[in-house]
PDB file of C-alpha atoms in Angstrom:
ATOM      1  CA  ALA A 390      -0.210   0.105  -0.247  1.00  0.00           C
ATOM      2  CA  VAL A 391       1.292   3.255  -0.989  1.00  0.00           C
ATOM      3  CA  VAL A 392      -0.038   6.616   0.845  1.00  0.00           C
ATOM      4  CA  SER A 393       0.789   9.905  -1.497  1.00  0.00           C
ATOM      5  CA  THR A 394      -0.101  13.639  -0.506  1.00  0.00           C
ATOM      6  CA  GLN A 395      -0.501  16.304  -2.568  1.00  0.00           C
ATOM      7  CA  SER A 396      -1.633  19.933  -2.686  1.00  0.00           C
ATOM      8  CA  GLY A 397      -4.280  21.232  -5.261  1.00  0.00           C
ATOM      9  CA  HIS A 398      -3.950  24.434  -6.614  1.00  0.00           C
ATOM     10  CA  TYR A 399      -6.997  26.440  -7.395  1.00  0.00           C
ATOM     11  CA  GLY A 400      -7.599  29.168  -9.988  1.00  0.00           C
ATOM     12  CA  ARG A 401     -10.309  31.810  -9.900  1.00  0.00           C
ATOM     13  CA  ALA A 402     -13.102  30.974 -12.115  1.00  0.00           C
ATOM     14  CA  ALA A 403     -13.680  33.660 -15.084  1.00  0.00           C
ATOM     15  CA  SER A 404     -16.071  36.415 -14.277  1.00  0.00           C
ATOM     16  CA  THR A 405     -18.767  37.527 -16.550  1.00  0.00           C
ATOM     17  CA  ASP A 406     -18.968  40.766 -17.977  1.00  0.00           C
ATOM     18  CA  LYS A 407     -22.707  41.871 -18.290  1.00  0.00           C
ATOM     19  CA  LYS A 408     -21.661  44.824 -20.815  1.00  0.00           C
ATOM     20  CA  LYS A 409     -22.616  43.182 -24.242  1.00  0.00           C
ATOM     21  CA  GLY A 410     -20.618  43.981 -27.354  1.00  0.00           C
ATOM     22  CA  GLY A 411     -18.130  46.863 -27.656  1.00  0.00           C
ATOM     23  CA  PHE A 412     -14.582  46.081 -29.207  1.00  0.00           C
ATOM     24  CA  LEU A 413     -12.994  44.701 -25.847  1.00  0.00           C
ATOM     25  CA  ALA A 414     -15.699  42.338 -25.793  1.00  0.00           C
ATOM     26  CA  ARG A 415     -15.413  41.153 -29.298  1.00  0.00           C
ATOM     27  CA  LYS A 416     -11.849  40.580 -28.766  1.00  0.00           C
ATOM     28  CA  ALA A 417     -11.740  38.525 -25.752  1.00  0.00           C
ATOM     29  CA  LYS A 418     -14.557  36.570 -27.520  1.00  0.00           C
ATOM     30  CA  LYS A 419     -12.487  36.288 -30.769  1.00  0.00           C
ATOM     31  CA  ALA A 420      -9.345  35.301 -28.290  1.00  0.00           C
ATOM     32  CA  GLU A 421     -11.332  32.454 -26.433  1.00  0.00           C
ATOM     33  CA  THR A 422     -12.748  31.086 -29.648  1.00  0.00           C
ATOM     34  CA  GLU A 423      -9.036  30.874 -30.973  1.00  0.00           C
ATOM     35  CA  LYS A 424      -8.206  29.260 -27.714  1.00  0.00           C
ATOM     36  CA  VAL A 425     -10.593  26.962 -28.100  1.00  0.00           C
ATOM     37  CA  LEU A 426      -9.670  25.841 -31.745  1.00  0.00           C
ATOM     38  CA  ASP A 427      -5.918  25.626 -30.891  1.00  0.00           C
ATOM     39  CA  GLN A 428      -6.566  23.491 -28.275  1.00  0.00           C
ATOM     40  CA  ALA A 429      -8.737  21.115 -30.854  1.00  0.00           C
ATOM     41  CA  GLU A 430      -5.777  21.116 -33.075  1.00  0.00           C
ATOM     42  CA  TYR A 431      -3.459  20.063 -30.450  1.00  0.00           C
ATOM     43  CA  GLU A 432      -5.528  17.353 -29.059  1.00  0.00           C
ATOM     44  CA  LYS A 433      -5.481  16.038 -32.717  1.00  0.00           C
ATOM     45  CA  LYS A 434      -1.797  16.246 -32.703  1.00  0.00           C
ATOM     46  CA  LEU A 435      -1.732  14.750 -29.524  1.00  0.00           C
ATOM     47  CA  ARG A 436      -4.000  11.616 -30.628  1.00  0.00           C
ATOM     48  CA  ASN A 437      -1.622  11.087 -33.862  1.00  0.00           C
ATOM     49  CA  LYS A 438       1.590  11.235 -31.532  1.00  0.00           C
ATOM     50  CA  ASP A 439       3.472   7.311 -31.256  1.00  0.00           C
ATOM     51  CA  SER A 440       3.555   8.678 -27.379  1.00  0.00           C
ATOM     52  CA  VAL A 441       1.833  11.403 -25.364  1.00  0.00           C
ATOM     53  CA  SER A 442       4.256  12.482 -22.417  1.00  0.00           C
ATOM     54  CA  VAL A 443       3.436  14.706 -19.359  1.00  0.00           C
ATOM     55  CA  ASP A 444       4.669  17.689 -20.785  1.00  0.00           C
ATOM     56  CA  ASP A 445       2.219  17.556 -23.533  1.00  0.00           C
ATOM     57  CA  ILE A 446      -0.675  17.142 -21.157  1.00  0.00           C
ATOM     58  CA  LEU A 447       0.342  20.274 -19.100  1.00  0.00           C
ATOM     59  CA  LYS A 448      -0.017  22.459 -22.229  1.00  0.00           C
ATOM     60  CA  LEU A 449      -3.832  21.410 -22.228  1.00  0.00           C
ATOM     61  CA  THR A 450      -5.719  24.742 -21.318  1.00  0.00           C
ATOM     62  CA  ARG A 451      -9.104  22.791 -20.660  1.00  0.00           C
ATOM     63  CA  ILE A 452     -10.811  19.401 -20.735  1.00  0.00           C
ATOM     64  CA  THR A 453     -10.303  17.326 -23.381  1.00  0.00           C
ATOM     65  CA  ASP A 454     -12.655  16.992 -25.959  1.00  0.00           C
ATOM     66  CA  ASP A 455     -12.043  13.358 -26.639  1.00  0.00           C
ATOM     67  CA  TYR A 456      -9.597  10.475 -25.116  1.00  0.00           C
ATOM     68  CA  LEU A 457      -5.937  10.920 -26.019  1.00  0.00           C
ATOM     69  CA  CYS A 458      -5.264   7.009 -26.100  1.00  0.00           C
ATOM     70  CA  PRO A 459      -7.196   4.010 -27.272  1.00  0.00           C
ATOM     71  CA  ILE A 460      -8.114   1.575 -24.615  1.00  0.00           C
ATOM     72  CA  THR A 461      -5.648  -0.819 -26.213  1.00  0.00           C
ATOM     73  CA  ALA A 462      -2.487   1.603 -25.176  1.00  0.00           C
ATOM     74  CA  ASN A 463      -2.975  -0.387 -21.661  1.00  0.00           C
ATOM     75  CA  THR A 464      -0.992  -2.984 -22.466  1.00  0.00           C
ATOM     76  CA  TYR A 465       0.034  -3.532 -18.712  1.00  0.00           C
ATOM     77  CA  LYS A 466      -3.406  -4.431 -18.252  1.00  0.00           C
ATOM     78  CA  ILE A 467      -3.738  -2.346 -15.535  1.00  0.00           C
ATOM     79  CA  ASP A 468      -7.337  -2.890 -14.025  1.00  0.00           C
ATOM     80  CA  PHE A 469      -9.086  -0.550 -10.868  1.00  0.00           C
ATOM     81  CA  THR A 470     -11.208  -2.375  -8.914  1.00  0.00           C
ATOM     82  CA  LYS A 471     -12.265  -0.432  -6.111  1.00  0.00           C
ATOM     83  CA  PHE A 472     -12.165   3.245  -5.340  1.00  0.00           C
ATOM     84  CA  LYS A 473     -13.109   5.167  -2.134  1.00  0.00           C
ATOM     85  CA  ILE A 474     -13.417   9.077  -1.198  1.00  0.00           C
ATOM     86  CA  ARG A 475     -13.244   9.719   2.950  1.00  0.00           C
ATOM     87  CA  ASP A 476     -13.297  12.880   4.596  1.00  0.00           C
ATOM     88  CA  MET A 477      -9.738  12.629   6.373  1.00  0.00           C
ATOM     89  CA  GLU A 478     -10.936  15.055   9.270  1.00  0.00           C
ATOM     90  CA  SER A 479     -14.167  13.107  10.046  1.00  0.00           C
ATOM     91  CA  GLY A 480     -13.074   9.233   8.771  1.00  0.00           C
ATOM     92  CA  GLY A 481     -16.850   9.803   6.790  1.00  0.00           C
ATOM     93  CA  VAL A 482     -16.692   7.818   3.842  1.00  0.00           C
ATOM     94  CA  LEU A 483     -18.401  10.001   0.985  1.00  0.00           C
ATOM     95  CA  PHE A 484     -18.104   7.640  -2.010  1.00  0.00           C
ATOM     96  CA  GLU A 485     -17.305   4.247  -2.771  1.00  0.00           C
ATOM     97  CA  ILE A 486     -17.498   1.964  -5.565  1.00  0.00           C
ATOM     98  CA  ALA A 487     -16.104  -1.401  -6.213  1.00  0.00           C
ATOM     99  CA  LYS A 488     -16.344  -3.523  -9.854  1.00  0.00           C
ATOM    100  CA  PRO A 489     -17.943  -6.808  -9.521  1.00  0.00           C
ATOM    101  CA  GLU A 490     -15.591 -10.015  -9.483  1.00  0.00           C
ATOM    102  CA  GLY A 491     -15.202 -11.474 -13.072  1.00  0.00           C
ATOM    103  CA  VAL A 492     -16.749  -8.747 -14.608  1.00  0.00           C
ATOM    104  CA  SER A 493     -14.883  -6.670 -17.290  1.00  0.00           C
ATOM    105  CA  GLU A 494     -15.727  -3.280 -18.456  1.00  0.00           C
ATOM    106  CA  MET A 495     -16.362  -4.628 -21.865  1.00  0.00           C
ATOM    107  CA  SER A 496     -19.112  -6.856 -20.577  1.00  0.00           C
ATOM    108  CA  LEU A 497     -20.666  -4.068 -18.516  1.00  0.00           C
ATOM    109  CA  SER A 498     -21.515  -1.850 -21.541  1.00  0.00           C
ATOM    110  CA  SER A 499     -21.786  -1.929 -25.513  1.00  0.00           C
ATOM    111  CA  ASP A 500     -19.809   1.482 -25.463  1.00  0.00           C
ATOM    112  CA  PRO A 501     -16.203   0.472 -25.494  1.00  0.00           C
ATOM    113  CA  ASN A 502     -15.366   3.931 -23.197  1.00  0.00           C
ATOM    114  CA  ALA A 503     -17.976   3.417 -20.424  1.00  0.00           C
ATOM    115  CA  GLY A 504     -15.543   2.327 -17.890  1.00  0.00           C
ATOM    116  CA  ARG A 505     -13.380   5.681 -18.480  1.00  0.00           C
ATOM    117  CA  TYR A 506     -15.672   7.726 -17.426  1.00  0.00           C
ATOM    118  CA  VAL A 507     -17.400   8.319 -13.908  1.00  0.00           C
ATOM    119  CA  ARG A 508     -20.160  10.887 -12.511  1.00  0.00           C
ATOM    120  CA  TYR A 509     -20.222  11.989  -9.326  1.00  0.00           C
ATOM    121  CA  GLU A 510     -22.731  13.596  -7.144  1.00  0.00           C
ATOM    122  CA  PHE A 511     -21.973  15.535  -3.946  1.00  0.00           C
ATOM    123  CA  PRO A 512     -23.631  17.892  -1.402  1.00  0.00           C
ATOM    124  CA  PRO A 513     -22.431  21.037  -1.365  1.00  0.00           C
ATOM    125  CA  GLU A 514     -20.288  20.730   1.916  1.00  0.00           C
ATOM    126  CA  PHE A 515     -18.279  18.759   0.163  1.00  0.00           C
ATOM    127  CA  LEU A 516     -16.478  22.111  -1.349  1.00  0.00           C
ATOM    128  CA  LYS A 517     -15.853  23.139   2.015  1.00  0.00           C
ATOM    129  CA  LEU A 518     -13.605  19.881   3.092  1.00  0.00           C
ATOM    130  CA  LYS A 519     -10.017  20.809   3.711  1.00  0.00           C
ATOM    131  CA  GLN A 520      -8.172  17.275   3.173  1.00  0.00           C
ATOM    132  CA  ILE A 521      -9.484  14.183   1.119  1.00  0.00           C
ATOM    133  CA  GLY A 522      -8.133  10.604   0.807  1.00  0.00           C
ATOM    134  CA  ALA A 523      -8.867   8.483  -2.419  1.00  0.00           C
ATOM    135  CA  THR A 524      -8.041   5.086  -2.266  1.00  0.00           C
ATOM    136  CA  VAL A 525      -7.578   2.758  -5.479  1.00  0.00           C
ATOM    137  CA  GLU A 526      -7.234  -0.900  -5.494  1.00  0.00           C
ATOM    138  CA  PHE A 527      -5.963  -2.281  -8.941  1.00  0.00           C
ATOM    139  CA  THR A 528      -4.217  -5.209 -10.477  1.00  0.00           C
ATOM    140  CA  ILE A 529      -1.383  -5.575 -12.848  1.00  0.00           C
ATOM    141  CA  GLY A 530      -1.147  -7.877 -15.915  1.00  0.00           C
ATOM    142  CA  ASP A 531       2.083  -9.965 -16.373  1.00  0.00           C
ATOM    143  CA  LYS A 532       4.351  -7.230 -17.256  1.00  0.00           C
ATOM    144  CA  PRO A 533       5.960  -5.080 -14.287  1.00  0.00           C
ATOM    145  CA  VAL A 534       5.241  -1.288 -14.400  1.00  0.00           C
ATOM    146  CA  ASN A 535       8.050   1.311 -13.864  1.00  0.00           C
ATOM    147  CA  SER A 536       7.503   4.855 -13.014  1.00  0.00           C
ATOM    148  CA  PHE A 537       3.575   4.264 -12.973  1.00  0.00           C
ATOM    149  CA  ARG A 538       2.263   8.181 -12.402  1.00  0.00           C
ATOM    150  CA  MET A 539      -1.041   9.831 -12.657  1.00  0.00           C
ATOM    151  CA  VAL A 540      -1.839  13.391 -13.652  1.00  0.00           C
ATOM    152  CA  GLU A 541      -5.060  14.768 -12.684  1.00  0.00           C
ATOM    153  CA  ARG A 542      -6.425  18.306 -13.526  1.00  0.00           C
ATOM    154  CA  HIS A 543      -9.743  19.786 -12.623  1.00  0.00           C
ATOM    155  CA  TYR A 544     -11.394  22.197 -14.383  1.00  0.00           C
ATOM    156  CA  PHE A 545     -14.465  24.519 -14.090  1.00  0.00           C
ATOM    157  CA  ARG A 546     -16.230  25.957 -17.275  1.00  0.00           C
ATOM    158  CA  ASP A 547     -13.110  25.048 -19.353  1.00  0.00           C
ATOM    159  CA  GLN A 548     -10.548  26.724 -16.854  1.00  0.00           C
ATOM    160  CA  VAL A 549      -8.154  25.149 -14.398  1.00  0.00           C
ATOM    161  CA  ILE A 550      -9.093  25.045 -11.168  1.00  0.00           C
ATOM    162  CA  LYS A 551      -6.581  22.353  -9.574  1.00  0.00           C
ATOM    163  CA  SER A 552      -4.251  20.133 -10.729  1.00  0.00           C
ATOM    164  CA  PHE A 553      -2.635  17.174  -8.903  1.00  0.00           C
ATOM    165  CA  ASP A 554       0.326  14.752  -9.623  1.00  0.00           C
ATOM    166  CA  PHE A 555       0.775  11.573  -8.172  1.00  0.00           C
ATOM    167  CA  ASP A 556       3.503   8.746  -8.470  1.00  0.00           C
ATOM    168  CA  PHE A 557       2.321   5.308  -7.844  1.00  0.00           C
ATOM    169  CA  GLY A 558       5.940   3.590  -8.373  1.00  0.00           C
ATOM    170  CA  PHE A 559       7.021   0.526  -9.236  1.00  0.00           C
ATOM    171  CA  CYS A 560       4.407  -2.006  -9.216  1.00  0.00           C
ATOM    172  CA  MET A 561       5.095  -6.113  -9.457  1.00  0.00           C
ATOM    173  CA  PRO A 562       3.455  -8.046 -12.470  1.00  0.00           C
ATOM    174  CA  SER A 563       0.388 -10.271 -11.575  1.00  0.00           C
ATOM    175  CA  SER A 564       0.071  -8.046  -8.332  1.00  0.00           C
ATOM    176  CA  LEU A 565      -2.962  -6.641  -6.187  1.00  0.00           C
ATOM    177  CA  ASN A 566      -1.929  -2.623  -5.258  1.00  0.00           C
ATOM    178  CA  THR A 567      -3.824  -0.705  -2.759  1.00  0.00           C
ATOM    179  CA  CYS A 568      -2.403   2.987  -3.051  1.00  0.00           C
ATOM    180  CA  GLU A 569      -4.398   5.926  -0.915  1.00  0.00           C
ATOM    181  CA  HIS A 570      -3.799   9.502  -2.078  1.00  0.00           C
ATOM    182  CA  ILE A 571      -4.366  12.169   0.309  1.00  0.00           C
ATOM    183  CA  TYR A 572      -5.671  15.482  -1.287  1.00  0.00           C
ATOM    184  CA  ASP A 573      -5.137  18.669   0.318  1.00  0.00           C
ATOM    185  CA  LEU A 574      -7.774  21.109  -0.938  1.00  0.00           C
ATOM    186  CA  PRO A 575      -7.136  24.583  -0.541  1.00  0.00           C
ATOM    187  CA  ALA A 576     -10.220  27.204   0.628  1.00  0.00           C
ATOM    188  CA  LEU A 577     -12.559  28.302  -2.200  1.00  0.00           C
ATOM    189  CA  SER A 578     -13.953  31.649  -2.474  1.00  0.00           C
ATOM    190  CA  GLN A 579     -17.811  31.575  -1.904  1.00  0.00           C
ATOM    191  CA  ASP A 580     -18.624  32.961  -5.386  1.00  0.00           C
ATOM    192  CA  LEU A 581     -16.350  30.176  -6.629  1.00  0.00           C
ATOM    193  CA  MET A 582     -18.460  27.661  -4.461  1.00  0.00           C
ATOM    194  CA  ARG A 583     -21.953  29.186  -5.240  1.00  0.00           C
ATOM    195  CA  GLU A 584     -21.238  28.735  -9.248  1.00  0.00           C
ATOM    196  CA  MET A 585     -19.901  25.365  -8.819  1.00  0.00           C
ATOM    197  CA  VAL A 586     -23.470  24.264  -6.908  1.00  0.00           C
ATOM    198  CA  GLN A 587     -25.360  26.234  -9.192  1.00  0.00           C
ATOM    199  CA  ASN A 588     -23.694  24.669 -12.180  1.00  0.00           C
ATOM    200  CA  PRO A 589     -23.864  20.681 -11.761  1.00  0.00           C
ATOM    201  CA  PHE A 590     -21.653  18.772 -14.169  1.00  0.00           C
ATOM    202  CA  GLN A 591     -19.670  22.020 -15.424  1.00  0.00           C
ATOM    203  CA  THR A 592     -16.714  20.680 -13.234  1.00  0.00           C
ATOM    204  CA  LYS A 593     -14.970  18.154 -14.813  1.00  0.00           C
ATOM    205  CA  SER A 594     -11.772  16.396 -14.956  1.00  0.00           C
ATOM    206  CA  ASP A 595      -9.184  14.698 -16.683  1.00  0.00           C
ATOM    207  CA  SER A 596      -7.041  11.588 -15.573  1.00  0.00           C
ATOM    208  CA  PHE A 597      -4.042  10.853 -17.390  1.00  0.00           C
ATOM    209  CA  TYR A 598      -2.002   7.416 -16.342  1.00  0.00           C
ATOM    210  CA  PHE A 599       1.900   7.016 -17.592  1.00  0.00           C
ATOM    211  CA  VAL A 600       4.068   4.621 -17.522  1.00  0.00           C
ATOM    212  CA  ASP A 601       7.921   5.263 -17.967  1.00  0.00           C
ATOM    213  CA  GLY A 602       6.456   8.808 -18.891  1.00  0.00           C
ATOM    214  CA  ARG A 603       4.176   7.143 -22.115  1.00  0.00           C
ATOM    215  CA  LEU A 604       0.677   7.750 -21.562  1.00  0.00           C
ATOM    216  CA  ILE A 605      -1.307   4.439 -21.433  1.00  0.00           C
ATOM    217  CA  MET A 606      -4.591   5.337 -20.056  1.00  0.00           C
ATOM    218  CA  HIS A 607      -7.310   8.512 -20.054  1.00  0.00           C
ATOM    219  CA  ASN A 608     -10.137   8.430 -17.685  1.00  0.00           C
ATOM    220  CA  LYS A 609     -12.664  11.560 -17.474  1.00  0.00           C
ATOM    221  CA  ALA A 610     -15.253  12.724 -14.820  1.00  0.00           C
ATOM    222  CA  ASP A 611     -17.474  15.246 -13.917  1.00  0.00           C
ATOM    223  CA  TYR A 612     -19.025  16.521 -10.644  1.00  0.00           C
ATOM    224  CA  ALA A 613     -22.383  17.837  -9.276  1.00  0.00           C
ATOM    225  CA  TYR A 614     -22.212  19.799  -6.085  1.00  0.00           C
ATOM    226  CA  ASN A 615     -25.930  20.009  -5.674  1.00  0.00           C
ATOM    227  CA  ALA A 616     -26.787  16.519  -4.017  1.00  0.00           C
ATOM    228  CA  GLY A 617     -29.758  16.343  -1.558  1.00  0.00           C
ATOM    229  CA  MET A 618     -30.888  20.164  -2.263  1.00  0.00           C
TER     230      MET A 618
END
C-alpha cells in the first residue's frame, strides 16, 4: 500500500462581464474562440503521436474533447477494481464503488469507453472539505510497471481550478495493489463555490496515467455539488 499527499492549486473562475458588445468584448470572444480551436488542433496532434508525455498534457488549457489514447494503449493490463473517497478529518466515507468480480468493462456496456468515465454527485458541503483521501485498488497484468504516475486536472467551465500529480512507483507483475492519495484542498471563495453548486456537471476532470513517461490510460469525470438540495 502506498500513501501520497498532494496539494491542489486552484485558479479563479472567469467572471462574466454584463456589458455586451464593444471592441474589448469582441476581442475577448475572438481570443477565446481561437483558444478553443487551438486546443482542438493540439489534441488532434496528440492523438496522432506515437507517445504522449506529461509535458504534452500540461500544455492543455481546458478539458479534452476526447480521449487522448485508445484503450489498447494499456498494454500492462492495469485494472482499477475499487475506489473510495473519505473525509480525512471525520473519517467518513463520501463515495465508494467496486467492480463486480469476474466482470470486465466491456461486458458492462456496449460502449468501449464506458469504464473510462465516472459521474459524481456530492452535497455542497463537499466543497468546504480541507483534506480527502482517495483509495484505489488495482491489479497488474503479466508485465512489471515502472514509474506508474497519474496527472489529474480539474476544470470549471473550461478553466483549470486544480491540478494533482501522484507517483504510484513500481508495481510487480500479476499483483494486487492498494494506494491512498491524500488531497490537500485549498479554500474556495464563496463566489466560486456558489457557481459550482449552481452549475452541476460543469466541473470536470481528466485523469492521465503514465508508465515510463508514456500515456497509457485516460479517464474522465464530471461533478455535481447540489446533491440533497
